[in-house]
Amino acid sequence: MSCCESAKNQIKDGWFREINDMWPGQHLALKVEEVLSCEKSKYQDVMMLRTSNHGRALILDGIIQCTENDEFAYQEMISFLPLCAHSNPEKVLIVGGGDGGVAREVDKHPLVKQIVQVEIDQKVIDVSKKYLPNMAKGFDSPKLDLKVCDGFEYMKNHKNEFDVIITDSSDPIGPATALFSESYFSLLKDALKPNGIICSQGGTVWAGVDYIKNTLDHCRKYFKEVRYPVASVPTYPTGQIGFFMAALNENADLVTPKLKLSNEDLDRYNLKYYNSDIHAACFVLPNFAKKILYG
Amino acid sequence: MSCCESAKNQIKDGWFREINDMWPGQHLALKVEEVLSCEKSKYQDVMMLRTSNHGRALILDGIIQCTENDEFAYQEMISFLPLCAHSNPEKVLIVGGGDGGVAREVDKHPLVKQIVQVEIDQKVIDVSKKYLPNMAKGFDSPKLDLKVCDGFEYMKNHKNEFDVIITDSSDPIGPATALFSESYFSLLKDALKPNGIICSQGGTVWAGVDYIKNTLDHCRKYFKEVRYPVASVPTYPTGQIGFFMAALNENADLVTPKLKLSNEDLDRYNLKYYNSDIHAACFVLPNFAKKILYG
């Protein structure tokens, strides 16, 4: 095993520090008990930590992708928002999501029949299977066809195929940069069936709101209805993450869930964050963000 | 000027680290350019930092109270939620709030005629006037009567006086501990006029949710309608803060603002976070929190 020194250097005095120019002058630190794994894949530094209070944490290129304790918030929201906004999400594409968490959530939706997932980095899948079993169990879904390849390339050859496409990417540096480009949204559009809906990881309005605005503008060139819902995830930068969510149809109602989940459904699906009220409420933004993104 | 060494010790390699047992195994760090002031008051360590990217930051007993860059989110929400939920908030009491930010916001509401503020620590007022002029301008409100005394003691002698009481306290360690006790909610109840509403700083469901549940239970002994709205504040622990919000009246509708603000109002009052849609949406909680707090 070759160590990725730059990632390990972010650990000091027992704290992993998520220092990055994308959120200048601030960072979250997590107390580390043990570095379980640290390898350079073909694409990125892949590190797995055992933290003192947040379970295990997957770190890619020095950035926290998930911790076992709060990963549910992100996985549930990026999955159930587009699935429940669609009236019949039978066939779903997941781009990225190498920890398996999104596949785990998509598998729960009663109308989903078929899931294709394209993850570029086999190493992320392997390390997640070894250390994040409660997320990687998503790979056991009988509905899932997992392909290890470039999502960008995959979509060039798959047109008019999917009802929902979820892009669970890392941030726009390193291997995920293309997933925020204008041409990516063009590919997403073409890969969708009529009535299709997308949902992509979208950063935070509290750091880099101009980048979000630019990406939304890319999205608006190919999609008729474009929104930016948000969720609270304490171990993501600024404690909040947003999503680029968009529909092919003009005036598509993304805010009202087509499938309303009862309390029994929430328990059966083990949903700890998402519910139908959250679905509607998460589209409401503070004035400053609303002005910049929709203004 | 006597320095507060323990507070200064939280600065390492140019980063202020908000390490505290209330949020074990995680902390936010802010890059520091300069320690502008660091003094021990009668009650607590009072430190003012100039940060690299978040403006100035007020630190009490080692905990971030506000940064100039995102303070608006907290100040607007703790003020406008109870004010707009009340049909006629003429007389308002602020307990704590020594930086002046809440007074600044309460002053904006068109129906407010009289504001009394009781802050225990003159040092916090002084340092805020010197270093946080955009917050301390709240003290210039012609509606304001500022008293430097113990809010707990003050309320013992003021019954049936206020329409709204806002408790802008630090966390329940140090001088603010009493403001989370059962007897405090009893005092709040008695200090209110009929139809009265309270709103208090309430921690985060992502760290110490059991403490929040206990405090809500204290509140429920004296108030008929009790809720826990939330707001995103990146420089608070976990990036989110909640509020104990409660009404004397049974079935009081806290969720629907009585005063709906137009876009012109939002601009005139310089509201960067609060709007009438946020007012309704902020009461929606993730399942896990809903179950614990309302379950």
Coordinates of C-alpha atoms in Angstrom, one line a residue:
Chain A
M1 CA 0.0 0.0 0.0
S2 CA 1.4 3.3 -1.0
C3 CA 0.6 6.2 1.3
C4 CA -0.8 9.5 0.1
E5 CA 1.4 11.8 2.0
S6 CA -0.5 15.0 1.2
A7 CA -3.7 13.6 2.6
K8 CA -2.0 12.3 5.7
N9 CA -0.3 15.7 6.2
Q10 CA -3.8 17.1 6.9
I11 CA -3.8 15.2 10.2
K12 CA -2.1 17.2 12.9
D13 CA -2.2 16.7 16.7
G14 CA -4.8 13.9 16.1
W15 CA -7.2 16.1 14.1
F16 CA -8.0 15.8 10.4
R17 CA -8.2 19.3 9.0
E18 CA -10.2 19.9 5.9
I19 CA -8.2 22.9 4.7
N20 CA -9.0 23.9 1.1
D21 CA -9.1 27.0 -1.0
M22 CA -12.7 26.3 -1.9
W23 CA -13.7 27.5 1.6
P24 CA -10.9 29.9 2.5
G25 CA -10.2 30.9 6.0
Q26 CA -12.4 28.2 7.6
H27 CA -12.3 24.4 8.0
L28 CA -13.9 21.6 9.8
A29 CA -11.6 19.3 11.9
L30 CA -12.5 15.7 12.9
K31 CA -10.7 13.9 15.7
V32 CA -8.9 10.8 14.3
E33 CA -8.4 7.5 16.1
E34 CA -6.8 5.7 13.3
V35 CA -5.9 5.9 9.6
L36 CA -7.5 2.7 8.3
S37 CA -6.3 3.1 4.8
C38 CA -4.5 5.6 2.6
E39 CA -3.8 4.9 -1.1
K40 CA -3.3 6.7 -4.3
S41 CA -5.7 5.5 -6.9
K42 CA -5.4 6.2 -10.6
Y43 CA -7.6 9.3 -10.0
Q44 CA -7.2 10.5 -6.5
D45 CA -5.9 10.1 -2.9
V46 CA -8.3 7.7 -1.2
M47 CA -8.1 7.8 2.6
M48 CA -10.3 6.1 5.2
L49 CA -10.3 7.3 8.8
R50 CA -11.7 6.0 12.0
T51 CA -12.8 9.1 13.9
S52 CA -13.5 9.4 17.6
N53 CA -17.2 10.5 17.3
H54 CA -18.3 10.3 13.7
G55 CA -17.7 6.7 12.8
R56 CA -15.5 6.1 9.8
A57 CA -14.9 8.9 7.3
L58 CA -14.0 8.6 3.6
I59 CA -11.6 11.3 2.4
L60 CA -10.9 11.9 -1.3
D61 CA -8.1 14.3 -2.3
G62 CA -8.2 15.6 1.3
I63 CA -11.9 16.4 1.3
I64 CA -14.5 14.6 3.5
Q65 CA -17.0 12.7 1.3
C66 CA -19.0 11.1 4.1
T67 CA -18.9 10.1 7.7
E68 CA -20.9 7.2 9.0
N69 CA -22.8 9.3 11.5
D70 CA -24.4 11.9 9.2
E71 CA -24.1 10.4 5.7
F72 CA -27.8 9.6 5.7
A73 CA -28.7 13.2 5.3
Y74 CA -26.9 13.7 2.0
Q75 CA -27.7 10.2 0.6
E76 CA -31.4 10.4 1.3
M77 CA -31.8 13.9 0.0
I78 CA -29.9 13.5 -3.3
S79 CA -31.9 10.3 -4.0
F80 CA -35.4 10.9 -2.7
L81 CA -35.7 14.5 -4.0
P82 CA -35.6 13.5 -7.7
L83 CA -37.2 10.1 -7.3
C84 CA -40.2 11.5 -5.4
A85 CA -40.5 14.5 -7.8
H86 CA -40.9 12.0 -10.7
S87 CA -44.2 10.3 -11.2
N88 CA -42.6 7.1 -12.4
P89 CA -38.9 6.8 -11.8
E90 CA -38.4 3.2 -13.2
K91 CA -34.9 3.5 -14.6
V92 CA -32.3 5.4 -12.7
L93 CA -28.6 6.3 -13.5
I94 CA -26.2 7.1 -10.7
V95 CA -23.0 8.8 -11.8
G96 CA -20.3 8.5 -9.1
G97 CA -21.5 7.4 -5.7
G98 CA -18.6 5.0 -5.2
D99 CA -19.4 4.5 -1.5
G100 CA -22.7 2.8 -2.4
G101 CA -24.8 5.1 -0.3
V102 CA -26.9 6.5 -3.1
A103 CA -27.5 3.0 -4.6
R104 CA -28.7 2.0 -1.1
E105 CA -31.3 4.8 -1.1
V106 CA -32.4 4.5 -4.7
D107 CA -33.0 0.8 -4.2
K108 CA -35.6 1.7 -1.5
H109 CA -38.0 3.6 -3.8
P110 CA -40.9 1.3 -4.6
L111 CA -41.2 2.4 -8.3
V112 CA -37.6 1.9 -9.2
K113 CA -37.0 -1.2 -11.3
Q114 CA -33.6 -0.8 -12.7
I115 CA -30.5 1.1 -11.5
V116 CA -27.3 1.6 -13.5
Q117 CA -24.3 3.1 -11.7
V118 CA -21.1 4.3 -13.3
E119 CA -18.2 5.0 -10.9
I120 CA -14.8 5.9 -12.3
D121 CA -12.7 4.7 -9.4
Q122 CA -12.6 1.0 -8.5
K123 CA -10.5 1.9 -5.4
V124 CA -13.3 3.9 -3.9
I125 CA -15.7 1.0 -4.3
D126 CA -13.2 -1.5 -2.8
V127 CA -12.3 0.6 0.2
S128 CA -16.0 1.4 0.8
K129 CA -16.9 -2.3 0.7
K130 CA -14.2 -3.0 3.2
Y131 CA -14.8 -0.2 5.6
L132 CA -18.3 1.3 5.0
P133 CA -20.5 -1.8 4.9
N134 CA -23.7 0.1 5.8
M135 CA -23.2 2.2 2.7
A136 CA -21.6 -0.3 0.3
K137 CA -24.6 -2.6 0.9
G138 CA -26.2 -0.5 -1.8
F139 CA -24.0 -2.5 -4.3
D140 CA -26.0 -5.6 -3.2
S141 CA -29.2 -4.3 -4.7
P142 CA -30.7 -6.8 -7.2
K143 CA -31.8 -3.9 -9.3
L144 CA -28.2 -2.6 -9.7
D145 CA -25.9 -2.9 -12.7
L146 CA -22.6 -1.4 -11.5
K147 CA -20.1 -0.3 -14.2
V148 CA -16.6 1.0 -13.5
C149 CA -16.1 3.6 -16.1
D150 CA -16.2 7.3 -16.8
G151 CA -19.8 8.6 -16.4
F152 CA -19.1 11.3 -19.0
E153 CA -18.1 8.8 -21.6
Y154 CA -20.9 6.4 -20.7
M155 CA -23.6 8.9 -21.3
K156 CA -22.3 9.7 -24.8
N157 CA -23.5 6.3 -25.8
H158 CA -26.7 6.1 -23.8
K159 CA -29.5 8.4 -25.0
N160 CA -33.1 8.6 -24.0
E161 CA -32.7 5.9 -21.4
F162 CA -33.2 7.1 -17.9
D163 CA -36.1 8.7 -15.9
V164 CA -33.8 10.1 -13.2
I165 CA -30.0 10.7 -13.2
I166 CA -28.3 11.4 -9.9
T167 CA -24.7 12.7 -10.0
D168 CA -23.0 12.0 -6.6
S169 CA -19.7 13.5 -7.3
S170 CA -16.9 15.0 -5.3
D171 CA -16.2 18.8 -5.6
P172 CA -15.2 20.4 -8.9
I173 CA -11.5 19.8 -8.6
G174 CA -9.8 16.6 -9.6
P175 CA -11.8 13.8 -11.4
A176 CA -15.2 15.4 -10.9
T177 CA -14.5 18.7 -12.7
A178 CA -16.2 17.6 -15.9
L179 CA -19.4 16.9 -14.0
F180 CA -20.0 20.6 -13.5
S181 CA -19.3 21.7 -17.1
E182 CA -21.9 22.9 -19.6
S183 CA -21.3 19.8 -21.8
Y184 CA -22.2 17.5 -18.9
F185 CA -25.6 19.1 -18.6
S186 CA -26.0 18.6 -22.4
L187 CA -25.2 14.9 -22.0
L188 CA -27.6 14.6 -19.0
K189 CA -30.4 16.0 -21.1
D190 CA -29.8 13.6 -23.9
A191 CA -29.6 10.6 -21.6
L192 CA -33.0 11.3 -20.1
K193 CA -36.3 10.0 -21.3
P194 CA -39.1 12.6 -21.6
N195 CA -40.2 13.9 -18.2
G196 CA -36.7 13.2 -16.9
I197 CA -35.3 14.8 -13.8
I198 CA -31.7 15.2 -12.6
C199 CA -30.1 15.9 -9.2
S200 CA -26.4 16.6 -8.8
Q201 CA -24.2 17.5 -5.8
G202 CA -24.1 21.3 -5.8
G203 CA -21.7 22.8 -3.2
T204 CA -22.9 25.4 -0.7
V205 CA -24.2 28.9 -1.1
W206 CA -22.1 29.9 1.9
A207 CA -18.8 29.4 0.0
G208 CA -18.5 29.8 -3.7
V209 CA -22.0 31.0 -4.5
D210 CA -20.8 32.5 -7.8
Y211 CA -19.6 29.0 -9.0
I212 CA -23.0 27.6 -8.1
K213 CA -24.7 30.4 -10.1
N214 CA -22.5 29.6 -13.1
T215 CA -23.3 25.9 -12.9
L216 CA -27.0 26.6 -12.6
D217 CA -26.7 28.8 -15.7
H218 CA -25.1 25.9 -17.6
C219 CA -28.0 23.8 -16.4
R220 CA -30.6 26.3 -17.5
K221 CA -29.3 26.0 -21.1
Y222 CA -30.6 22.5 -21.3
F223 CA -33.4 22.2 -18.7
K224 CA -36.7 24.0 -18.5
E225 CA -37.1 24.0 -14.7
V226 CA -34.0 24.4 -12.6
R227 CA -33.9 24.6 -8.8
Y228 CA -31.4 24.5 -5.9
P229 CA -32.7 22.6 -2.8
V230 CA -30.5 22.3 0.3
A231 CA -29.8 20.0 3.2
S232 CA -28.0 20.2 6.5
V233 CA -24.9 17.9 6.6
P234 CA -22.7 18.9 9.6
T235 CA -19.5 17.4 8.3
Y236 CA -19.7 19.1 4.9
P237 CA -18.1 22.6 4.5
T238 CA -20.3 25.2 6.2
G239 CA -22.7 22.5 7.4
Q240 CA -25.0 22.7 4.4
I241 CA -25.0 21.2 0.9
G242 CA -27.2 22.1 -2.1
F243 CA -28.2 20.2 -5.2
F244 CA -28.6 21.2 -8.9
M245 CA -32.1 19.7 -9.5
A246 CA -33.7 20.1 -12.9
A247 CA -36.5 18.8 -15.1
L248 CA -36.8 18.6 -18.9
N249 CA -40.5 19.7 -18.7
E250 CA -41.4 23.4 -18.6
N251 CA -43.1 24.2 -15.3
A252 CA -42.4 20.8 -13.9
D253 CA -43.3 20.8 -10.2
L254 CA -40.2 19.7 -8.4
V255 CA -41.3 20.9 -5.0
T256 CA -44.4 18.7 -4.5
P257 CA -43.5 15.0 -4.1
K258 CA -45.5 12.7 -6.3
L259 CA -45.0 9.9 -3.9
K260 CA -45.9 11.0 -0.4
L261 CA -44.3 8.8 2.2
S262 CA -46.3 7.9 5.4
N263 CA -44.6 7.5 8.8
E264 CA -44.7 3.8 8.2
D265 CA -42.9 4.2 4.9
L266 CA -40.3 6.3 6.6
D267 CA -39.7 3.6 9.2
R268 CA -39.7 0.8 6.6
Y269 CA -37.2 2.6 4.4
N270 CA -35.2 3.7 7.5
L271 CA -35.3 7.3 6.4
K272 CA -33.7 9.5 9.1
Y273 CA -33.7 12.8 7.2
Y274 CA -36.0 12.9 4.2
N275 CA -39.8 13.2 4.6
S276 CA -42.4 14.8 2.4
D277 CA -42.5 18.1 4.4
I278 CA -38.7 18.4 4.1
H279 CA -39.1 17.8 0.3
A280 CA -41.1 21.0 0.0
A281 CA -39.3 23.0 2.6
C282 CA -35.7 22.4 1.3
F283 CA -36.3 24.6 -1.8
V284 CA -36.8 27.7 0.3
L285 CA -33.6 29.8 0.3
P286 CA -32.3 32.7 2.4
N287 CA -32.8 36.1 0.6
F288 CA -29.1 36.5 -0.3
A289 CA -28.9 33.1 -2.0
K290 CA -32.3 33.5 -3.7
K291 CA -31.3 36.8 -5.2
I292 CA -28.0 35.5 -6.6
L293 CA -29.3 32.1 -7.9
Y294 CA -32.8 33.1 -9.1
G295 CA -32.6 36.9 -9.2
Chain B
M1 CA -5.5 44.7 29.6
S2 CA -5.2 41.2 31.1
C3 CA -5.1 38.5 28.6
C4 CA -7.3 35.4 28.8
E5 CA -4.7 32.8 28.1
S6 CA -7.0 29.8 27.7
A7 CA -8.9 31.6 24.9
K8 CA -5.6 32.6 23.2
N9 CA -4.4 29.0 23.5
Q10 CA -7.1 28.0 21.2
I11 CA -5.2 29.8 18.4
K12 CA -2.6 27.5 16.9
D13 CA -0.7 27.9 13.6
G14 CA -2.8 30.9 12.9
W15 CA -6.1 29.1 13.3
F16 CA -8.7 29.7 16.0
R17 CA -10.0 26.2 16.9
E18 CA -13.4 26.0 18.6
I19 CA -12.7 22.8 20.5
N20 CA -15.3 22.0 23.1
D21 CA -16.9 19.0 24.8
M22 CA -20.4 20.2 23.7
W23 CA -19.5 19.0 20.2
P24 CA -17.0 16.2 20.8
G25 CA -14.6 15.0 18.1
Q26 CA -15.3 17.9 15.7
H27 CA -14.6 21.6 15.6
L28 CA -14.7 24.6 13.2
A29 CA -11.4 26.5 12.7
L30 CA -11.2 30.1 11.5
K31 CA -8.0 31.7 10.1
V32 CA -6.9 34.6 12.4
E33 CA -5.1 37.7 11.2
E34 CA -5.0 39.5 14.5
V35 CA -6.2 39.2 18.1
L36 CA -7.8 42.6 18.5
S37 CA -8.8 42.3 22.1
C38 CA -8.7 39.6 24.8
E39 CA -9.9 40.4 28.3
K40 CA -11.4 38.6 31.3
S41 CA -14.6 40.2 32.3
K42 CA -16.3 39.5 35.6
Y43 CA -18.2 36.7 33.9
Q44 CA -16.2 35.3 31.0
D45 CA -13.2 35.5 28.6
V46 CA -14.1 38.1 26.0
M47 CA -11.9 37.9 22.8
M48 CA -12.2 39.7 19.5
L49 CA -10.5 38.4 16.4
R50 CA -9.9 39.7 13.0
T51 CA -10.2 36.7 10.7
S52 CA -8.9 36.3 7.2
N53 CA -12.3 35.7 5.5
H54 CA -15.1 36.1 8.0
G55 CA -14.6 39.7 9.2
R56 CA -14.3 40.2 12.9
A57 CA -15.4 37.4 15.3
L58 CA -16.5 37.7 18.9
I59 CA -15.5 34.8 21.1
L60 CA -16.8 34.2 24.6
D61 CA -15.2 31.6 26.8
G62 CA -13.6 30.1 23.7
I63 CA -16.9 29.8 21.7
I64 CA -17.7 31.8 18.6
Q65 CA -20.7 34.1 19.2
C66 CA -20.8 35.7 15.8
T67 CA -18.7 36.6 12.8
E68 CA -19.4 39.7 10.8
N69 CA -19.9 37.7 7.6
D70 CA -22.7 35.4 8.7
E71 CA -24.2 37.0 11.8
F72 CA -27.2 38.2 9.9
A73 CA -28.6 34.7 9.7
Y74 CA -28.9 34.2 13.4
Q75 CA -29.8 37.8 14.4
E76 CA -32.6 38.0 11.8
M77 CA -34.1 34.6 12.6
I78 CA -34.1 34.8 16.4
S79 CA -35.8 38.3 16.1
F80 CA -38.2 38.1 13.1
L81 CA -39.5 34.6 13.9
P82 CA -41.2 35.6 17.2
L83 CA -41.9 39.2 16.1
C84 CA -43.7 38.1 12.9
A85 CA -45.5 35.3 14.6
H86 CA -47.1 37.8 17.0
S87 CA -50.0 39.9 15.8
N88 CA -48.9 43.0 17.8
P89 CA -45.4 42.9 19.2
E90 CA -45.3 46.3 20.7
K91 CA -43.1 45.7 23.7
V92 CA -40.1 43.4 23.4
L93 CA -37.5 42.2 26.0
I94 CA -34.1 41.1 24.9
V95 CA -32.1 39.0 27.4
G96 CA -28.4 38.9 26.5
G97 CA -27.5 40.0 23.0
G98 CA -24.6 42.1 24.2
D99 CA -23.3 42.6 20.6
G100 CA -26.3 44.6 19.7
G101 CA -27.3 42.5 16.7
V102 CA -30.7 41.5 18.0
A103 CA -31.6 45.0 19.0
R104 CA -30.7 46.1 15.5
E105 CA -33.1 43.6 14.0
V106 CA -36.0 44.1 16.6
D107 CA -35.8 47.8 15.9
K108 CA -36.7 47.2 12.3
H109 CA -40.1 45.6 12.9
P110 CA -42.7 48.3 12.2
L111 CA -45.0 47.3 15.1
V112 CA -42.4 47.4 17.8
K113 CA -42.7 50.5 20.0
Q114 CA -40.5 49.7 23.0
I115 CA -37.4 47.5 23.5
V116 CA -35.9 46.7 26.9
Q117 CA -32.6 44.8 26.8
V118 CA -30.8 43.3 29.8
E119 CA -27.3 42.2 29.2
I120 CA -25.2 41.0 32.2
D121 CA -21.7 41.8 30.9
Q122 CA -20.7 45.5 30.2
K123 CA -17.5 44.2 28.7
V124 CA -19.3 42.5 25.8
I125 CA -21.2 45.7 25.1
D126 CA -18.0 47.8 25.1
V127 CA -16.0 45.5 22.9
S128 CA -18.8 45.2 20.4
K129 CA -19.2 49.0 20.3
K130 CA -15.5 49.2 19.5
Y131 CA -15.1 46.4 17.0
L132 CA -18.5 45.4 15.7
P133 CA -20.1 48.7 14.7
N134 CA -22.6 47.2 12.3
M135 CA -24.0 45.1 15.2
A136 CA -23.6 47.5 18.0
K137 CA -25.6 50.1 16.1
G138 CA -28.6 48.3 17.5
F139 CA -27.8 50.1 20.8
D140 CA -28.6 53.4 19.0
S141 CA -32.2 52.5 18.5
P142 CA -34.4 55.3 20.0
K143 CA -36.9 52.5 21.1
L144 CA -34.2 50.9 23.2
D145 CA -33.7 51.0 27.0
L146 CA -30.5 49.1 27.7
K147 CA -29.9 47.8 31.2
V148 CA -26.7 46.1 32.4
C149 CA -28.0 43.5 34.8
D150 CA -28.9 39.9 35.2
G151 CA -31.8 39.0 33.0
F152 CA -32.9 36.3 35.4
E153 CA -33.1 38.8 38.3
Y154 CA -34.7 41.5 36.1
M155 CA -37.6 39.3 35.2
K156 CA -38.4 38.5 38.8
N157 CA -39.6 42.0 39.1
H158 CA -41.3 42.5 35.8
K159 CA -44.5 40.5 35.3
N160 CA -47.1 40.7 32.6
E161 CA -45.1 43.3 30.6
F162 CA -43.8 42.0 27.3
D163 CA -45.3 40.8 24.1
V164 CA -42.2 39.0 22.9
I165 CA -39.1 38.0 24.9
I166 CA -35.9 37.0 22.9
T167 CA -33.1 35.3 24.8
D168 CA -29.9 35.7 22.8
S169 CA -27.6 33.8 25.1
S170 CA -24.3 31.9 24.8
D171 CA -24.4 28.2 25.3
P172 CA -25.4 26.5 28.6
I173 CA -22.0 26.7 30.2
G174 CA -20.8 29.7 32.1
P175 CA -23.0 32.8 32.7
A176 CA -25.9 31.5 30.4
T177 CA -26.5 28.2 32.2
A178 CA -29.5 29.6 34.1
L179 CA -31.2 30.7 30.9
F180 CA -31.8 27.0 30.0
S181 CA -33.3 26.0 33.3
E182 CA -36.9 25.2 34.1
S183 CA -37.2 28.2 36.4
Y184 CA -36.2 30.5 33.6
F185 CA -39.1 29.4 31.5
S186 CA -41.4 30.0 34.5
L187 CA -40.0 33.6 34.7
L188 CA -40.5 34.0 30.9
K189 CA -44.1 33.0 31.2
D190 CA -44.8 35.4 34.0
A191 CA -43.0 38.3 32.3
L192 CA -45.2 37.9 29.2
K193 CA -48.5 39.6 28.5
P194 CA -51.4 37.4 27.2
N195 CA -50.7 36.1 23.7
G196 CA -46.9 36.4 24.5
I197 CA -44.3 34.6 22.5
I198 CA -40.7 33.7 23.4
C199 CA -37.7 32.7 21.2
S200 CA -34.4 31.5 22.7
Q201 CA -31.1 30.3 21.4
G202 CA -31.4 26.6 21.3
G203 CA -28.2 24.7 20.2
T204 CA -28.2 22.2 17.4
V205 CA -29.9 18.8 17.0
W206 CA -26.7 17.5 15.4
A207 CA -24.8 17.8 18.8
G208 CA -26.5 17.3 22.1
V209 CA -30.1 16.7 20.9
D210 CA -30.9 15.2 24.3
Y211 CA -30.1 18.4 26.0
I212 CA -32.4 20.2 23.6
K213 CA -35.2 17.7 24.3
N214 CA -34.8 18.3 28.1
T215 CA -34.9 22.1 27.6
L216 CA -38.0 21.8 25.4
D217 CA -39.6 19.7 28.1
H218 CA -38.9 22.5 30.7
C219 CA -40.5 24.9 28.2
R220 CA -43.6 22.7 27.8
K221 CA -44.4 22.9 31.5
Y222 CA -45.2 26.6 31.1
F223 CA -46.1 27.2 27.4
K224 CA -48.9 25.7 25.5
E225 CA -47.4 25.7 22.0
V226 CA -43.7 24.8 21.8
R227 CA -41.7 24.5 18.6
Y228 CA -38.0 24.2 17.4
P229 CA -37.3 26.1 14.2
V230 CA -33.8 26.0 12.7
A231 CA -31.4 28.2 10.7
S232 CA -28.2 27.7 8.8
V233 CA -25.2 29.6 10.3
P234 CA -21.9 28.3 8.9
T235 CA -19.7 29.4 11.8
Y236 CA -21.9 27.9 14.5
P237 CA -21.1 24.3 15.5
T238 CA -22.5 21.8 12.9
G239 CA -23.5 24.8 10.7
Q240 CA -27.0 24.9 12.1
I241 CA -28.7 26.5 15.1
G242 CA -32.2 26.0 16.5
F243 CA -34.5 28.1 18.7
F244 CA -36.8 27.3 21.5
M245 CA -39.9 29.1 20.3
A246 CA -43.1 29.0 22.4
A247 CA -46.5 30.7 22.9
L248 CA -48.7 31.1 25.9
N249 CA -51.8 30.4 23.9
E250 CA -52.9 26.9 23.1
N251 CA -52.8 26.1 19.4
A252 CA -51.0 29.4 18.7
D253 CA -49.9 29.4 15.0
L254 CA -46.2 30.1 15.2
V255 CA -45.5 28.9 11.7
T256 CA -47.6 31.4 9.7
P257 CA -46.2 34.9 9.9
K258 CA -48.8 37.5 10.9
L259 CA -46.8 40.2 9.2
K260 CA -45.8 39.1 5.7
L261 CA -42.9 41.0 4.3
S262 CA -42.8 42.1 0.6
N263 CA -39.6 42.1 -1.4
E264 CA -39.6 45.9 -0.9
D265 CA -39.8 45.3 2.9
L266 CA -36.9 42.9 2.8
D267 CA -34.8 45.4 1.0
R268 CA -35.8 48.3 3.2
Y269 CA -35.0 46.3 6.3
N270 CA -31.9 44.9 4.8
L271 CA -32.9 41.3 5.5
K272 CA -30.4 38.9 4.0
Y273 CA -31.8 35.6 5.4
Y274 CA -35.3 36.0 6.8
N275 CA -38.4 36.0 4.5
S276 CA -41.9 34.8 5.0
D277 CA -41.3 31.5 3.1
I278 CA -38.3 30.8 5.4
H279 CA -40.5 31.5 8.4
A280 CA -42.8 28.6 7.4
A281 CA -40.1 26.3 6.1
C282 CA -37.7 26.5 9.1
F283 CA -40.0 24.5 11.4
V284 CA -39.7 21.4 9.2
L285 CA -37.2 19.0 10.8
P286 CA -35.5 15.9 9.6
N287 CA -37.2 12.7 10.8
F288 CA -34.6 11.8 13.5
A289 CA -34.9 15.2 15.1
K290 CA -38.7 15.3 14.8
K291 CA -39.0 11.9 16.5
I292 CA -36.8 12.9 19.4
L293 CA -38.2 16.4 20.0
Y294 CA -41.8 15.9 19.2
G295 CA -42.0 12.1 19.2

